[in-house]
């Protein structure tokens, strides 16, 4: 998904300096809510009681070990997380995504992280949001994400209007996130050494390692340790 | 006339340039939107005659003026065009006093002469759209009306007829329904002799009337009224009094409704509405050559997508009662999830009618135009059910009470009619519980010799249980009425004829593939129904923000509430309106067993899925 508020209507000359791109993670940086929270909430509001129980059980089983699993294999964890949505209709996922954003995700957006985003806007040519959550959730958040040029998020596969529980490639999550960011930067013609990435979880270590200006924002303990070791800047958030 | 294989682009505006058109059914749901569309986008019309009946002391002209001055459709048009432009355009619109049920529409000699010499197109949109009205009303409007329209065309120099019918003339036939003329055959292969069939029905109705008026029939009805009064503990009106006569008329009305149902069943149609439209098409096809007529068949006509305003709706149409039902705690709807639910927005219908009319005027028309979505952008009953639940959820999040929000989590699911928790089983369980509680209360009273608190509680619980069973009985009636559209007869309607015309003017293009059902259903249709149609408390569907904007008739009078409509069993006629008092919704079992009254499955009435 792309949000084009900042795209000029007429083509503009390329900037005099190398294109500076900033990758910002939604989960952990802009909001403390994880992709699992969105998935669990949507799955817990299935059409039938059976769907609800299955979805909630799925999320509950995954929840305790998710942090560790994510650090070990983020891509697999992302896939397993979204498998909870299997069988739900596209209509339901879209409408519930709006409800989730209104009730949970939007209120959880960190004001100082958004300020940080605005500051990045001044120093970077292009801001890319990386979201592990699914597209309908990010689309519902569009109005709150002014300043974002591109969004890279996960897309569910639908068959006959129902989610199969599988995610379409390319995936956002774990090592795949770093690969996707690299590819996106290459597409934009942005050298990685001039690229910034803001992340909060250990699962994004590879992403941070791939760019020239990694910043750990309110990092979890694992990422904090890694950031300290690697000498990456660590920023705390007020809320 | 077969569809032209590769027709040239159709300039709709040019086709209407300098034409004179007579419109019937202009106060109906579809007719009104077409009238507004013509006023807004067909400025080249030389003259638009609108056929209206007087109502009571109100003249047709007064009815029309009241409609234009006060109706929301024309308020919207006023905002879009501006007062001056609207006034200028209305100068081309002329009200003609007439009634489609009368030969030659009851036109005065000068009007008839003007029609014969000068009119280019008759857009026959008037129709009785109740599912189960007294059958004589259906015959007058849908059968006689079609016949009179065809006669008018046949007697004119050059006028052509666009006959608005319904896709559901297919009756109980399932599967793909091509855009082909109807045939005088029933589903089981019987050939219908049209004249003999109509004569037989008229004879039956005459006999029914005679029997009602005969001493034996009067005594029979009197006995029924006495029995009912005894059962319900009501006082019996004095024989011969005004109230007595009113009740007698009601009985006759119910007999006519039952007769209509019997005819429809015999001819293998889901209801008298589709049967009468089928007969109407047969009559028109027989009376006029293909070059002078075409038939336009909409499917289930629902809220407007855009014109005259998003969500505009009128009346308690097919999806309305189902939407209300799904908003309750009722859980298992006897329906097939994959059954097509062929809803088409009214503005697409009005545009489609305009395209078909333009093609007819230009002589490049098809015999039949079907206007639906099942072939190109299918909405299924399962999806409609889910979207309805989600639509209720969206609304209740905004202004629902805590209990309503909780109710949002109990979603209605399509299920087989024999589902273990389906209606019949629930009703049986409630009947059993009621009986047991009453027996227990009686037993306790007999044991103790007094009415203690436990007995009282048991009796109260039994009463509640009986009341719930009664509610379920009403739901069953509603479900039975809609069974053909959600369970019994899956049909897919071909809609290629409209698509075959490459329309130049974007105002008239019909593109059903662009309907986003999720958006339309939850953000346009349901709020539209809430705003314009379902205004009664207790439906679980009231939009408080709109409480002060109850829809009004063209004469400014408030439209009846849903409760009032429910009291009339959802009776809804666009034009002409049902005359006299509507039925009181008694089950067919209440219908006196006069000539060959057959057992009935459908016993409630509501409005038609398609047509005007």
mmCIF file of N, CA, C and O in Angstrom, chain B residues 122-172:
data_model
loop_
_atom_site.group_PDB
_atom_site.id
_atom_site.type_symbol
_atom_site.label_atom_id
_atom_site.label_comp_id
_atom_site.label_asym_id
_atom_site.label_seq_id
_atom_site.Cartn_x
_atom_site.Cartn_y
_atom_site.Cartn_z
ATOM 1 N N UNK B 122 -44.239 5.298 -23.718
ATOM 2 C CA UNK B 122 -44.986 5.080 -22.472
ATOM 3 C C UNK B 122 -44.082 4.262 -21.561
ATOM 4 O O UNK B 122 -43.725 3.127 -21.881
ATOM 5 N N UNK B 123 -43.717 4.877 -20.453
ATOM 6 C CA UNK B 123 -42.876 4.176 -19.482
ATOM 7 C C UNK B 123 -43.806 3.681 -18.379
ATOM 8 O O UNK B 123 -44.191 4.451 -17.498
ATOM 9 N N UNK B 124 -44.159 2.418 -18.480
ATOM 10 C CA UNK B 124 -45.185 1.876 -17.586
ATOM 11 C C UNK B 124 -44.525 1.267 -16.359
ATOM 12 O O UNK B 124 -44.080 0.129 -16.343
ATOM 13 N N UNK B 125 -44.513 2.082 -15.336
ATOM 14 C CA UNK B 125 -43.764 1.743 -14.127
ATOM 15 C C UNK B 125 -44.697 1.420 -12.965
ATOM 16 O O UNK B 125 -44.257 0.982 -11.914
ATOM 17 N N UNK B 126 -45.994 1.665 -13.153
ATOM 18 C CA UNK B 126 -46.942 1.454 -12.053
ATOM 19 C C UNK B 126 -47.101 -0.032 -11.789
ATOM 20 O O UNK B 126 -47.117 -0.834 -12.720
ATOM 21 N N UNK B 127 -47.201 -0.362 -10.550
ATOM 22 C CA UNK B 127 -47.400 -1.777 -10.225
ATOM 23 C C UNK B 127 -47.784 -1.956 -8.775
ATOM 24 O O UNK B 127 -47.410 -1.155 -7.916
ATOM 25 N N UNK B 128 -48.528 -3.009 -8.533
ATOM 26 C CA UNK B 128 -48.849 -3.401 -7.159
ATOM 27 C C UNK B 128 -47.713 -4.328 -6.738
ATOM 28 O O UNK B 128 -47.531 -5.384 -7.342
ATOM 29 N N UNK B 129 -46.951 -3.921 -5.744
ATOM 30 C CA UNK B 129 -45.734 -4.685 -5.445
ATOM 31 C C UNK B 129 -45.805 -5.442 -4.119
ATOM 32 O O UNK B 129 -44.797 -5.963 -3.662
ATOM 33 N N UNK B 130 -46.986 -5.485 -3.521
ATOM 34 C CA UNK B 130 -47.116 -6.339 -2.329
ATOM 35 C C UNK B 130 -46.971 -7.799 -2.740
ATOM 36 O O UNK B 130 -47.433 -8.192 -3.805
ATOM 37 N N UNK B 131 -46.357 -8.586 -1.881
ATOM 38 C CA UNK B 131 -46.267 -10.014 -2.174
ATOM 39 C C UNK B 131 -47.640 -10.675 -2.098
ATOM 40 O O UNK B 131 -47.980 -11.505 -2.908
ATOM 41 N N UNK B 132 -48.376 -10.324 -1.067
ATOM 42 C CA UNK B 132 -49.662 -10.978 -0.859
ATOM 43 C C UNK B 132 -50.775 -9.960 -0.633
ATOM 44 O O UNK B 132 -51.316 -9.864 0.460
ATOM 45 N N UNK B 133 -51.106 -9.234 -1.657
ATOM 46 C CA UNK B 133 -52.247 -8.335 -1.535
ATOM 47 C C UNK B 133 -53.519 -9.100 -1.870
ATOM 48 O O UNK B 133 -53.444 -10.234 -2.356
ATOM 49 N N UNK B 134 -54.685 -8.515 -1.638
ATOM 50 C CA UNK B 134 -55.900 -9.139 -2.167
ATOM 51 C C UNK B 134 -55.718 -9.267 -3.679
ATOM 52 O O UNK B 134 -55.285 -8.321 -4.340
ATOM 53 N N UNK B 135 -56.017 -10.427 -4.188
ATOM 54 C CA UNK B 135 -55.623 -10.728 -5.565
ATOM 55 C C UNK B 135 -56.316 -9.814 -6.583
ATOM 56 O O UNK B 135 -55.781 -9.549 -7.661
ATOM 57 N N UNK B 136 -57.489 -9.289 -6.218
ATOM 58 C CA UNK B 136 -58.165 -8.412 -7.184
ATOM 59 C C UNK B 136 -57.363 -7.123 -7.410
ATOM 60 O O UNK B 136 -57.327 -6.596 -8.516
ATOM 61 N N UNK B 137 -56.683 -6.649 -6.343
ATOM 62 C CA UNK B 137 -55.841 -5.451 -6.503
ATOM 63 C C UNK B 137 -54.675 -5.747 -7.446
ATOM 64 O O UNK B 137 -54.323 -4.939 -8.309
ATOM 65 N N UNK B 138 -54.074 -6.911 -7.255
ATOM 66 C CA UNK B 138 -52.954 -7.301 -8.111
ATOM 67 C C UNK B 138 -53.401 -7.384 -9.564
ATOM 68 O O UNK B 138 -52.707 -6.915 -10.465
ATOM 69 N N UNK B 139 -54.541 -7.985 -9.756
ATOM 70 C CA UNK B 139 -55.035 -8.149 -11.134
ATOM 71 C C UNK B 139 -55.308 -6.785 -11.751
ATOM 72 O O UNK B 139 -54.900 -6.516 -12.886
ATOM 73 N N UNK B 140 -55.956 -5.925 -10.969
ATOM 74 C CA UNK B 140 -56.304 -4.599 -11.512
ATOM 75 C C UNK B 140 -55.044 -3.851 -11.954
ATOM 76 O O UNK B 140 -54.993 -3.273 -13.031
ATOM 77 N N UNK B 141 -54.054 -3.872 -11.097
ATOM 78 C CA UNK B 141 -52.892 -3.028 -11.386
ATOM 79 C C UNK B 141 -51.887 -3.712 -12.322
ATOM 80 O O UNK B 141 -51.446 -3.120 -13.296
ATOM 81 N N UNK B 142 -51.532 -4.938 -12.018
ATOM 82 C CA UNK B 142 -50.428 -5.564 -12.756
ATOM 83 C C UNK B 142 -50.870 -6.261 -14.041
ATOM 84 O O UNK B 142 -50.072 -6.362 -14.979
ATOM 85 N N UNK B 143 -52.084 -6.748 -14.057
ATOM 86 C CA UNK B 143 -52.543 -7.455 -15.252
ATOM 87 C C UNK B 143 -53.368 -6.513 -16.136
ATOM 88 O O UNK B 143 -53.038 -6.275 -17.293
ATOM 89 N N UNK B 144 -54.424 -5.937 -15.535
ATOM 90 C CA UNK B 144 -55.227 -4.995 -16.324
ATOM 91 C C UNK B 144 -54.366 -3.802 -16.744
ATOM 92 O O UNK B 144 -54.491 -3.305 -17.868
ATOM 93 N N UNK B 145 -53.516 -3.347 -15.835
ATOM 94 C CA UNK B 145 -52.652 -2.195 -16.146
ATOM 95 C C UNK B 145 -51.774 -2.470 -17.355
ATOM 96 O O UNK B 145 -51.648 -1.634 -18.260
ATOM 97 N N UNK B 146 -51.176 -3.670 -17.406
ATOM 98 C CA UNK B 146 -50.315 -4.031 -18.541
ATOM 99 C C UNK B 146 -51.134 -4.105 -19.826
ATOM 100 O O UNK B 146 -50.716 -3.635 -20.890
ATOM 101 N N UNK B 147 -52.319 -4.691 -19.698
ATOM 102 C CA UNK B 147 -53.194 -4.828 -20.862
ATOM 103 C C UNK B 147 -53.598 -3.447 -21.390
ATOM 104 O O UNK B 147 -53.568 -3.194 -22.604
ATOM 105 N N UNK B 148 -53.944 -2.544 -20.476
ATOM 106 C CA UNK B 148 -54.360 -1.202 -20.887
ATOM 107 C C UNK B 148 -53.193 -0.438 -21.515
ATOM 108 O O UNK B 148 -53.389 0.323 -22.469
ATOM 109 N N UNK B 149 -52.017 -0.662 -20.962
ATOM 110 C CA UNK B 149 -50.834 0.000 -21.540
ATOM 111 C C UNK B 149 -50.625 -0.484 -22.974
ATOM 112 O O UNK B 149 -50.386 0.315 -23.890
ATOM 113 N N UNK B 150 -50.734 -1.791 -23.170
ATOM 114 C CA UNK B 150 -50.553 -2.350 -24.517
ATOM 115 C C UNK B 150 -51.632 -1.839 -25.466
ATOM 116 O O UNK B 150 -51.346 -1.499 -26.623
ATOM 117 N N UNK B 151 -52.873 -1.752 -24.982
ATOM 118 C CA UNK B 151 -53.965 -1.233 -25.813
ATOM 119 C C UNK B 151 -53.697 0.202 -26.242
ATOM 120 O O UNK B 151 -53.939 0.577 -27.394
ATOM 121 N N UNK B 152 -53.203 0.993 -25.274
ATOM 122 C CA UNK B 152 -52.902 2.398 -25.590
ATOM 123 C C UNK B 152 -51.862 2.493 -26.700
ATOM 124 O O UNK B 152 -51.997 3.272 -27.635
ATOM 125 N N UNK B 153 -50.826 1.684 -26.571
ATOM 126 C CA UNK B 153 -49.751 1.713 -27.571
ATOM 127 C C UNK B 153 -50.300 1.287 -28.933
ATOM 128 O O UNK B 153 -50.027 1.907 -29.958
ATOM 129 N N UNK B 154 -51.102 0.220 -28.893
ATOM 130 C CA UNK B 154 -51.645 -0.297 -30.154
ATOM 131 C C UNK B 154 -52.513 0.751 -30.849
ATOM 132 O O UNK B 154 -52.586 0.779 -32.079
ATOM 133 N N UNK B 155 -53.137 1.610 -30.048
ATOM 134 C CA UNK B 155 -54.043 2.602 -30.653
ATOM 135 C C UNK B 155 -53.308 3.893 -31.031
ATOM 136 O O UNK B 155 -53.926 4.806 -31.569
ATOM 137 N N UNK B 156 -52.028 3.974 -30.728
ATOM 138 C CA UNK B 156 -51.316 5.228 -30.988
ATOM 139 C C UNK B 156 -50.559 5.154 -32.318
ATOM 140 O O UNK B 156 -50.345 4.072 -32.870
ATOM 141 N N UNK B 157 -50.151 6.326 -32.787
ATOM 142 C CA UNK B 157 -49.446 6.377 -34.071
ATOM 143 C C UNK B 157 -48.030 5.831 -33.965
ATOM 144 O O UNK B 157 -47.573 5.085 -34.822
ATOM 145 N N UNK B 158 -47.345 6.251 -32.917
ATOM 146 C CA UNK B 158 -45.929 5.893 -32.896
ATOM 147 C C UNK B 158 -45.378 5.537 -31.510
ATOM 148 O O UNK B 158 -44.186 5.217 -31.381
ATOM 149 N N UNK B 159 -46.214 5.617 -30.486
ATOM 150 C CA UNK B 159 -45.696 5.406 -29.131
ATOM 151 C C UNK B 159 -45.171 3.979 -28.962
ATOM 152 O O UNK B 159 -45.659 3.044 -29.593
ATOM 153 N N UNK B 160 -44.180 3.876 -28.139
ATOM 154 C CA UNK B 160 -43.613 2.565 -27.807
ATOM 155 C C UNK B 160 -43.715 2.355 -26.301
ATOM 156 O O UNK B 160 -43.786 3.327 -25.554
ATOM 157 N N UNK B 161 -43.657 1.103 -25.903
ATOM 158 C CA UNK B 161 -43.907 0.779 -24.494
ATOM 159 C C UNK B 161 -42.670 0.180 -23.838
ATOM 160 O O UNK B 161 -42.137 -0.824 -24.309
ATOM 161 N N UNK B 162 -42.244 0.824 -22.740
ATOM 162 C CA UNK B 162 -41.264 0.167 -21.870
ATOM 163 C C UNK B 162 -42.067 -0.342 -20.678
ATOM 164 O O UNK B 162 -42.559 0.446 -19.868
ATOM 165 N N UNK B 163 -42.175 -1.643 -20.609
ATOM 166 C CA UNK B 163 -42.995 -2.278 -19.572
ATOM 167 C C UNK B 163 -42.087 -2.739 -18.449
ATOM 168 O O UNK B 163 -41.237 -3.604 -18.637
ATOM 169 N N UNK B 164 -42.255 -2.137 -17.277
ATOM 170 C CA UNK B 164 -41.389 -2.506 -16.143
ATOM 171 C C UNK B 164 -42.000 -3.706 -15.436
ATOM 172 O O UNK B 164 -43.152 -3.665 -14.998
ATOM 173 N N UNK B 165 -41.232 -4.765 -15.360
ATOM 174 C CA UNK B 165 -41.713 -6.007 -14.757
ATOM 175 C C UNK B 165 -40.762 -6.410 -13.631
ATOM 176 O O UNK B 165 -40.296 -5.537 -12.883
ATOM 177 N N UNK B 166 -40.443 -7.647 -13.518
ATOM 178 C CA UNK B 166 -39.478 -8.094 -12.505
ATOM 179 C C UNK B 166 -38.742 -9.322 -13.020
ATOM 180 O O UNK B 166 -39.316 -10.130 -13.768
ATOM 181 N N UNK B 167 -37.507 -9.486 -12.602
ATOM 182 C CA UNK B 167 -36.751 -10.695 -12.969
ATOM 183 C C UNK B 167 -37.456 -11.951 -12.470
ATOM 184 O O UNK B 167 -37.293 -13.035 -13.028
ATOM 185 N N UNK B 168 -38.253 -11.780 -11.413
ATOM 186 C CA UNK B 168 -38.829 -12.959 -10.768
ATOM 187 C C UNK B 168 -40.063 -13.496 -11.491
ATOM 188 O O UNK B 168 -40.766 -14.357 -10.954
ATOM 189 N N UNK B 169 -40.310 -12.992 -12.715
ATOM 190 C CA UNK B 169 -41.338 -13.649 -13.547
ATOM 191 C C UNK B 169 -40.914 -15.084 -13.840
ATOM 192 O O UNK B 169 -41.720 -15.885 -14.305
ATOM 193 N N UNK B 170 -39.657 -15.381 -13.582
ATOM 194 C CA UNK B 170 -39.180 -16.755 -13.775
ATOM 195 C C UNK B 170 -39.882 -17.726 -12.844
ATOM 196 O O UNK B 170 -39.789 -18.950 -13.024
ATOM 197 N N UNK B 171 -40.584 -17.211 -11.838
ATOM 198 C CA UNK B 171 -41.326 -18.083 -10.930
ATOM 199 C C UNK B 171 -40.411 -18.999 -10.142
ATOM 200 O O UNK B 171 -39.360 -18.567 -9.665
ATOM 201 N N UNK B 172 -40.804 -20.248 -10.044
ATOM 202 C CA UNK B 172 -40.017 -21.186 -9.231
ATOM 203 C C UNK B 172 -38.907 -21.868 -10.015
ATOM 204 O O UNK B 172 -38.294 -22.816 -9.525
#
